[in-house]
Amino acid sequence: MTPSKYSKILGTGSYIPSRTLTNQELEKMVDTSNEWIIERTGIKERRLAKLDGSETCSEMGAFAAKKAMEAANIKPDEIDLILFATVSPDYKLPSTAAVLQQKLGIKNECPCLDIVAACSGFLYGLVIADSMIKTGIYKNILIIGAELLQPFVDWTDRTTCILFADGAGAAVLGRADENDSSKILSSTLSCDGTGDKLLFVPSGGSASPLNKEKLERKEDKLVMEGKQIFKYATRTMMRNSQMALEAAHLSVSDLQWFIPHQANLRIIEYLAKKLEINMEKIIVTVEKYGNNSAATIPIALDEAVRAGKIKRGDKCAMTAFGAGVTSGAVVLQY
């Protein structure tokens, strides 16, 4: 067991559900308009999974994971830890990571762990994996961010149904050395639990089990304090990005690419202005995919890599915020 000074992303993958829900379709469902949605969120359409069992959270995660392992040239049994970030697991138990292990045909009994950090989940997983790699105990760690949020969305609430979507992204993290052009340079994570009710599902957990009355009140659906979330999002992502860049001894001008959580284009634009980052450096997918929570960053990363935008050695920063209120940032050389 030899500790590793650095870790690096070996490969990425993603899965986008086939069904598209446009703003024009939403106009027929709730009191909204295409113009209203675009003005406030920048979202033109979003992707939704089939609810017939063919696109469960674990299935979408498996599709993304297979692509990531293929890109990393890693066989299933070479994975020695699975981290699955989601707030929409297949079951209350077992973990979706355990379900995924079986679907990937991994026979080595590697440990499996779910991460519940909402939209920050993939970055939480990346930071945890980075730390685990550095211990020398683990060599190849699979990180997935996947969501099937559809069942938890109130499709009569125009403030939330216009935002959320489904999808999955994944990455394989491995060892790197001092001279490697690819490596994670720095990271930071945080959580402010005083904001735990700003974005949450009121009932369905052990604190408030569901019953007929709660279902009638739609307490199994997401509720959100939009204005407060906007403030938290911009403040925490800006702070974490600055902290991670400082720890990496870099400035914003050193970055080739910036990947923020794809919650809302207006949040991204505001953050870009505050950090003084040119929008041309920012990877944006929210317009076509909506907000698929823990999946937004790995999907954006994978698409940018496969499109030839992000290249090996490019300096990138990623930042997110999510329910909790969780937040974080990672700076790396891809």
GROMACS .gro file of C-alpha atoms in nm:
model
  334
    1MET     CA    1   0.000   0.000   0.000
    2THR     CA    2   0.177   0.311  -0.130
    3PRO     CA    3   0.015   0.652  -0.074
    4SER     CA    4  -0.039   0.864  -0.386
    5LYS     CA    5   0.025   1.237  -0.376
    6TYR     CA    6  -0.239   1.312  -0.638
    7SER     CA    7  -0.540   1.164  -0.811
    8LYS     CA    8  -0.668   1.226  -1.165
    9ILE     CA    9  -0.977   1.167  -1.373
   10LEU     CA   10  -0.909   0.869  -1.598
   11GLY     CA   11  -1.234   0.882  -1.795
   12THR     CA   12  -1.586   1.023  -1.801
   13GLY     CA   13  -1.929   0.914  -1.920
   14SER     CA   14  -2.288   1.035  -1.924
   15TYR     CA   15  -2.642   0.931  -2.004
   16ILE     CA   16  -2.920   1.161  -2.126
   17PRO     CA   17  -3.278   1.029  -2.124
   18SER     CA   18  -3.449   1.027  -2.464
   19ARG     CA   19  -3.771   1.211  -2.374
   20THR     CA   20  -3.764   1.589  -2.419
   21LEU     CA   21  -4.008   1.817  -2.236
   22THR     CA   22  -4.017   2.159  -2.400
   23ASN     CA   23  -4.132   2.490  -2.258
   24GLN     CA   24  -4.416   2.483  -2.508
   25GLU     CA   25  -4.537   2.155  -2.359
   26LEU     CA   26  -4.515   2.303  -2.009
   27GLU     CA   27  -4.733   2.592  -2.124
   28LYS     CA   28  -5.014   2.338  -2.160
   29MET     CA   29  -4.953   2.193  -1.812
   30VAL     CA   30  -4.916   2.499  -1.588
   31ASP     CA   31  -4.967   2.874  -1.597
   32THR     CA   32  -4.640   2.969  -1.764
   33SER     CA   33  -4.491   3.064  -2.099
   34ASN     CA   34  -4.178   2.991  -2.298
   35GLU     CA   35  -4.070   3.354  -2.258
   36TRP     CA   36  -4.129   3.353  -1.881
   37ILE     CA   37  -3.924   3.036  -1.831
   38ILE     CA   38  -3.633   3.150  -2.048
   39GLU     CA   39  -3.625   3.496  -1.889
   40ARG     CA   40  -3.600   3.352  -1.537
   41THR     CA   41  -3.402   3.032  -1.590
   42GLY     CA   42  -3.256   3.020  -1.940
   43ILE     CA   43  -3.399   2.669  -1.979
   44LYS     CA   44  -3.552   2.587  -2.318
   45GLU     CA   45  -3.612   2.215  -2.263
   46ARG     CA   46  -3.529   1.939  -2.019
   47ARG     CA   47  -3.489   1.560  -2.037
   48LEU     CA   48  -3.705   1.309  -1.851
   49ALA     CA   49  -3.651   0.937  -1.798
   50LYS     CA   50  -3.903   0.670  -1.889
   51LEU     CA   51  -4.091   0.547  -1.583
   52ASP     CA   52  -4.127   0.190  -1.711
   53GLY     CA   53  -3.819   0.059  -1.526
   54SER     CA   54  -3.581   0.092  -1.822
   55GLU     CA   55  -3.437   0.425  -1.705
   56THR     CA   56  -3.417   0.396  -1.328
   57CYS     CA   57  -3.157   0.594  -1.139
   58SER     CA   58  -2.926   0.291  -1.125
   59GLU     CA   59  -2.983   0.206  -1.494
   60MET     CA   60  -2.891   0.557  -1.605
   61GLY     CA   61  -2.594   0.548  -1.369
   62ALA     CA   62  -2.484   0.216  -1.517
   63PHE     CA   63  -2.494   0.353  -1.873
   64ALA     CA   64  -2.280   0.651  -1.769
   65ALA     CA   65  -2.044   0.433  -1.564
   66LYS     CA   66  -1.981   0.193  -1.854
   67LYS     CA   67  -1.884   0.484  -2.078
   68ALA     CA   68  -1.653   0.624  -1.810
   69MET     CA   69  -1.482   0.287  -1.756
   70GLU     CA   70  -1.442   0.242  -2.130
   71ALA     CA   71  -1.287   0.589  -2.161
   72ALA     CA   72  -1.057   0.510  -1.868
   73ASN     CA   73  -0.966   0.168  -2.014
   74ILE     CA   74  -1.068   0.011  -1.683
   75LYS     CA   75  -1.234  -0.329  -1.651
   76PRO     CA   76  -1.526  -0.372  -1.404
   77ASP     CA   77  -1.325  -0.574  -1.152
   78GLU     CA   78  -1.051  -0.311  -1.149
   79ILE     CA   79  -1.293  -0.075  -0.972
   80ASP     CA   80  -1.226  -0.098  -0.598
   81LEU     CA   81  -1.477   0.158  -0.463
   82ILE     CA   82  -1.812   0.290  -0.590
   83LEU     CA   83  -1.953   0.626  -0.480
   84PHE     CA   84  -2.306   0.703  -0.603
   85ALA     CA   85  -2.437   1.057  -0.551
   86THR     CA   86  -2.815   1.085  -0.567
   87VAL     CA   87  -3.124   1.209  -0.382
   88SER     CA   88  -3.349   0.985  -0.591
   89PRO     CA   89  -3.229   0.631  -0.511
   90ASP     CA   90  -3.392   0.320  -0.654
   91TYR     CA   91  -3.489   0.208  -0.304
   92LYS     CA   92  -3.476   0.324   0.058
   93LEU     CA   93  -3.234   0.036   0.094
   94PRO     CA   94  -3.005  -0.111  -0.025
   95SER     CA   95  -2.782   0.165  -0.157
   96THR     CA   96  -2.804   0.248  -0.525
   97ALA     CA   97  -2.426   0.199  -0.537
   98ALA     CA   98  -2.480  -0.166  -0.440
   99VAL     CA   99  -2.748  -0.206  -0.709
  100LEU     CA  100  -2.509  -0.049  -0.961
  101GLN     CA  101  -2.226  -0.285  -0.866
  102GLN     CA  102  -2.441  -0.582  -0.963
  103LYS     CA  103  -2.554  -0.418  -1.289
  104LEU     CA  104  -2.193  -0.352  -1.389
  105GLY     CA  105  -2.097  -0.714  -1.321
  106ILE     CA  106  -1.836  -0.622  -1.061
  107LYS     CA  107  -1.755  -0.942  -0.871
  108ASN     CA  108  -1.474  -0.825  -0.643
  109GLU     CA  109  -1.702  -0.720  -0.353
  110CYS     CA  110  -1.568  -0.364  -0.357
  111PRO     CA  111  -1.727  -0.128  -0.102
  112CYS     CA  112  -2.027   0.073  -0.223
  113LEU     CA  113  -2.153   0.398  -0.078
  114ASP     CA  114  -2.435   0.641  -0.158
  115ILE     CA  115  -2.377   1.014  -0.109
  116VAL     CA  116  -2.675   1.238  -0.028
  117ALA     CA  117  -2.553   1.591  -0.092
  118ALA     CA  118  -2.811   1.689  -0.355
  119CYS     CA  119  -2.672   1.899  -0.641
  120SER     CA  120  -2.327   1.907  -0.477
  121GLY     CA  121  -2.321   1.527  -0.463
  122PHE     CA  122  -2.083   1.459  -0.751
  123LEU     CA  123  -1.826   1.706  -0.618
  124TYR     CA  124  -1.861   1.556  -0.270
  125GLY     CA  125  -1.791   1.218  -0.430
  126LEU     CA  126  -1.493   1.351  -0.623
  127VAL     CA  127  -1.336   1.501  -0.310
  128ILE     CA  128  -1.397   1.185  -0.106
  129ALA     CA  129  -1.250   0.973  -0.386
  130ASP     CA  130  -0.947   1.203  -0.413
  131SER     CA  131  -0.881   1.157  -0.041
  132MET     CA  132  -0.925   0.779  -0.064
  133ILE     CA  133  -0.686   0.752  -0.359
  134LYS     CA  134  -0.423   0.946  -0.164
  135THR     CA  135  -0.430   0.691   0.120
  136GLY     CA  136  -0.291   0.431  -0.117
  137ILE     CA  137  -0.568   0.185  -0.024
  138TYR     CA  138  -0.770   0.245  -0.341
  139LYS     CA  139  -0.652   0.257  -0.701
  140ASN     CA  140  -0.959   0.309  -0.923
  141ILE     CA  141  -1.274   0.472  -0.785
  142LEU     CA  142  -1.600   0.503  -0.976
  143ILE     CA  143  -1.805   0.816  -0.899
  144ILE     CA  144  -2.158   0.857  -1.030
  145GLY     CA  145  -2.399   1.149  -1.010
  146ALA     CA  146  -2.746   1.041  -1.123
  147GLU     CA  147  -3.101   1.154  -1.063
  148LEU     CA  148  -3.455   1.050  -1.148
  149LEU     CA  149  -3.629   1.352  -0.998
  150GLN     CA  150  -3.956   1.321  -1.189
  151PRO     CA  151  -4.153   1.141  -0.915
  152PHE     CA  152  -4.058   1.409  -0.661
  153VAL     CA  153  -4.165   1.706  -0.874
  154ASP     CA  154  -4.508   1.866  -0.840
  155TRP     CA  155  -4.607   1.904  -1.204
  156THR     CA  156  -4.869   2.164  -1.110
  157ASP     CA  157  -4.613   2.395  -0.942
  158ARG     CA  158  -4.465   2.624  -1.205
  159THR     CA  159  -4.184   2.739  -0.976
  160THR     CA  160  -4.027   2.392  -0.961
  161CYS     CA  161  -4.154   2.184  -1.254
  162ILE     CA  162  -3.984   2.413  -1.506
  163LEU     CA  163  -3.643   2.345  -1.350
  164PHE     CA  164  -3.585   1.981  -1.271
  165ALA     CA  165  -3.488   1.691  -1.495
  166ASP     CA  166  -3.329   1.344  -1.504
  167GLY     CA  167  -2.990   1.210  -1.618
  168ALA     CA  168  -2.656   1.063  -1.512
  169GLY     CA  169  -2.285   1.132  -1.532
  170ALA     CA  170  -1.980   0.939  -1.412
  171ALA     CA  171  -1.604   0.952  -1.377
  172VAL     CA  172  -1.327   0.709  -1.288
  173LEU     CA  173  -1.063   0.852  -1.057
  174GLY     CA  174  -0.716   0.698  -1.040
  175ARG     CA  175  -0.365   0.766  -0.912
  176ALA     CA  176  -0.139   1.044  -1.040
  177ASP     CA  177   0.213   1.156  -0.960
  178GLU     CA  178   0.389   1.491  -0.928
  179ASN     CA  179   0.487   1.507  -1.296
  180ASP     CA  180   0.149   1.401  -1.432
  181SER     CA  181  -0.017   1.671  -1.644
  182SER     CA  182  -0.356   1.550  -1.517
  183LYS     CA  183  -0.433   1.582  -1.146
  184ILE     CA  184  -0.674   1.726  -0.890
  185LEU     CA  185  -0.505   2.037  -0.752
  186SER     CA  186  -0.737   2.148  -0.472
  187SER     CA  187  -1.089   2.122  -0.334
  188THR     CA  188  -1.323   2.258  -0.072
  189LEU     CA  189  -1.657   2.140   0.067
  190SER     CA  190  -1.905   2.304   0.301
  191CYS     CA  191  -2.259   2.281   0.435
  192ASP     CA  192  -2.484   2.528   0.616
  193GLY     CA  193  -2.752   2.321   0.786
  194THR     CA  194  -2.951   2.630   0.884
  195GLY     CA  195  -3.081   2.629   0.527
  196ASP     CA  196  -3.209   2.272   0.539
  197LYS     CA  197  -3.569   2.374   0.461
  198LEU     CA  198  -3.491   2.599   0.164
  199LEU     CA  199  -3.512   2.304  -0.075
  200PHE     CA  200  -3.654   1.981   0.061
  201VAL     CA  201  -3.919   1.709   0.044
  202PRO     CA  202  -4.133   1.754   0.360
  203SER     CA  203  -4.245   1.395   0.411
  204GLY     CA  204  -4.143   1.042   0.322
  205GLY     CA  205  -3.853   1.002   0.563
  206SER     CA  206  -3.859   0.861   0.915
  207ALA     CA  207  -3.919   1.207   1.066
  208SER     CA  208  -4.248   1.238   0.878
  209PRO     CA  209  -4.373   0.909   0.730
  210LEU     CA  210  -4.620   0.943   0.445
  211ASN     CA  211  -4.991   0.887   0.497
  212LYS     CA  212  -5.304   0.960   0.296
  213GLU     CA  213  -5.338   1.318   0.422
  214LYS     CA  214  -4.974   1.404   0.351
  215LEU     CA  215  -5.000   1.260   0.001
  216GLU     CA  216  -5.309   1.472  -0.062
  217ARG     CA  217  -5.108   1.778   0.048
  218LYS     CA  218  -4.828   1.669  -0.187
  219GLU     CA  219  -4.574   1.651   0.094
  220ASP     CA  220  -4.385   1.389  -0.108
  221LYS     CA  221  -4.289   1.660  -0.361
  222LEU     CA  222  -4.003   1.910  -0.374
  223VAL     CA  223  -4.063   2.255  -0.229
  224MET     CA  224  -3.822   2.544  -0.276
  225GLU     CA  225  -3.760   2.899  -0.156
  226GLY     CA  226  -3.635   3.030  -0.490
  227LYS     CA  227  -3.509   3.375  -0.389
  228GLN     CA  228  -3.320   3.242  -0.088
  229ILE     CA  229  -3.170   2.961  -0.296
  230PHE     CA  230  -3.044   3.215  -0.552
  231LYS     CA  231  -2.864   3.407  -0.277
  232TYR     CA  232  -2.713   3.093  -0.124
  233ALA     CA  233  -2.610   2.959  -0.464
  234THR     CA  234  -2.421   3.264  -0.580
  235ARG     CA  235  -2.259   3.330  -0.242
  236THR     CA  236  -2.144   2.974  -0.171
  237MET     CA  237  -2.025   2.892  -0.523
  238MET     CA  238  -1.829   3.217  -0.542
  239ARG     CA  239  -1.669   3.162  -0.201
  240ASN     CA  240  -1.580   2.798  -0.264
  241SER     CA  241  -1.441   2.872  -0.609
  242GLN     CA  242  -1.218   3.146  -0.470
  243MET     CA  243  -1.099   2.923  -0.185
  244ALA     CA  244  -1.017   2.631  -0.416
  245LEU     CA  245  -0.833   2.856  -0.662
  246GLU     CA  246  -0.631   3.012  -0.380
  247ALA     CA  247  -0.540   2.666  -0.249
  248ALA     CA  248  -0.422   2.569  -0.598
  249HIS     CA  249  -0.219   2.894  -0.625
  250LEU     CA  250  -0.419   2.992  -0.931
  251SER     CA  251  -0.634   3.285  -1.035
  252VAL     CA  252  -0.947   3.291  -1.249
  253SER     CA  253  -0.737   3.404  -1.547
  254ASP     CA  254  -0.536   3.078  -1.527
  255LEU     CA  255  -0.845   2.868  -1.600
  256GLN     CA  256  -0.926   2.733  -1.943
  257TRP     CA  257  -1.270   2.612  -1.833
  258PHE     CA  258  -1.526   2.663  -1.558
  259ILE     CA  259  -1.810   2.417  -1.488
  260PRO     CA  260  -2.072   2.539  -1.241
  261HIS     CA  261  -2.375   2.341  -1.130
  262GLN     CA  262  -2.642   2.381  -1.397
  263ALA     CA  263  -2.931   2.500  -1.181
  264ASN     CA  264  -3.031   2.813  -1.364
  265LEU     CA  265  -2.860   3.015  -1.638
  266ARG     CA  266  -2.922   3.339  -1.449
  267ILE     CA  267  -2.729   3.203  -1.149
  268ILE     CA  268  -2.444   3.102  -1.381
  269GLU     CA  269  -2.437   3.446  -1.546
  270TYR     CA  270  -2.442   3.624  -1.210
  271LEU     CA  271  -2.159   3.402  -1.082
  272ALA     CA  272  -1.955   3.466  -1.397
  273LYS     CA  273  -1.994   3.840  -1.348
  274LYS     CA  274  -1.891   3.826  -0.982
  275LEU     CA  275  -1.588   3.605  -1.051
  276GLU     CA  276  -1.502   3.800  -1.368
  277ILE     CA  277  -1.505   3.489  -1.587
  278ASN     CA  278  -1.580   3.522  -1.957
  279MET     CA  279  -1.893   3.321  -2.045
  280GLU     CA  280  -1.696   3.165  -2.331
  281LYS     CA  281  -1.495   2.974  -2.070
  282ILE     CA  282  -1.807   2.837  -1.900
  283ILE     CA  283  -1.959   2.502  -1.995
  284VAL     CA  284  -2.338   2.544  -2.011
  285THR     CA  285  -2.588   2.261  -2.059
  286VAL     CA  286  -2.884   2.384  -1.854
  287GLU     CA  287  -3.058   2.531  -2.161
  288LYS     CA  288  -3.111   2.186  -2.314
  289TYR     CA  289  -3.107   1.949  -2.015
  290GLY     CA  290  -3.248   2.146  -1.720
  291ASN     CA  291  -3.132   2.085  -1.364
  292ASN     CA  292  -3.065   1.716  -1.303
  293SER     CA  293  -2.906   1.780  -0.964
  294ALA     CA  294  -2.599   1.563  -0.892
  295ALA     CA  295  -2.574   1.477  -1.262
  296THR     CA  296  -2.525   1.828  -1.403
  297ILE     CA  297  -2.150   1.863  -1.349
  298PRO     CA  298  -2.042   1.515  -1.467
  299ILE     CA  299  -2.269   1.545  -1.774
  300ALA     CA  300  -2.126   1.887  -1.860
  301LEU     CA  301  -1.771   1.760  -1.806
  302ASP     CA  302  -1.822   1.449  -2.018
  303GLU     CA  303  -1.984   1.638  -2.305
  304ALA     CA  304  -1.707   1.899  -2.307
  305VAL     CA  305  -1.438   1.628  -2.309
  306ARG     CA  306  -1.603   1.429  -2.586
  307ALA     CA  307  -1.660   1.744  -2.793
  308GLY     CA  308  -1.288   1.819  -2.774
  309LYS     CA  309  -1.333   2.138  -2.573
  310ILE     CA  310  -1.165   2.020  -2.255
  311LYS     CA  311  -0.828   1.863  -2.331
  312ARG     CA  312  -0.568   1.688  -2.117
  313GLY     CA  313  -0.377   1.937  -1.907
  314ASP     CA  314  -0.646   2.206  -1.924
  315LYS     CA  315  -0.703   2.381  -1.594
  316CYS     CA  316  -1.067   2.360  -1.490
  317ALA     CA  317  -1.272   2.463  -1.188
  318MET     CA  318  -1.603   2.303  -1.094
  319THR     CA  319  -1.841   2.434  -0.831
  320ALA     CA  320  -2.185   2.343  -0.700
  321PHE     CA  321  -2.446   2.410  -0.436
  322GLY     CA  322  -2.739   2.195  -0.331
  323ALA     CA  323  -3.005   2.123  -0.073
  324GLY     CA  324  -2.874   2.117   0.280
  325VAL     CA  325  -2.734   2.374   0.194
  326THR     CA  326  -2.428   2.191   0.059
  327SER     CA  327  -2.161   2.345  -0.160
  328GLY     CA  328  -1.811   2.284  -0.288
  329ALA     CA  329  -1.549   2.339  -0.555
  330VAL     CA  330  -1.272   2.140  -0.721
  331VAL     CA  331  -0.979   2.273  -0.924
  332LEU     CA  332  -0.796   2.028  -1.149
  333GLN     CA  333  -0.583   1.980  -1.455
  334TYR     CA  334  -0.784   1.751  -1.673
   0.00000   0.00000   0.00000
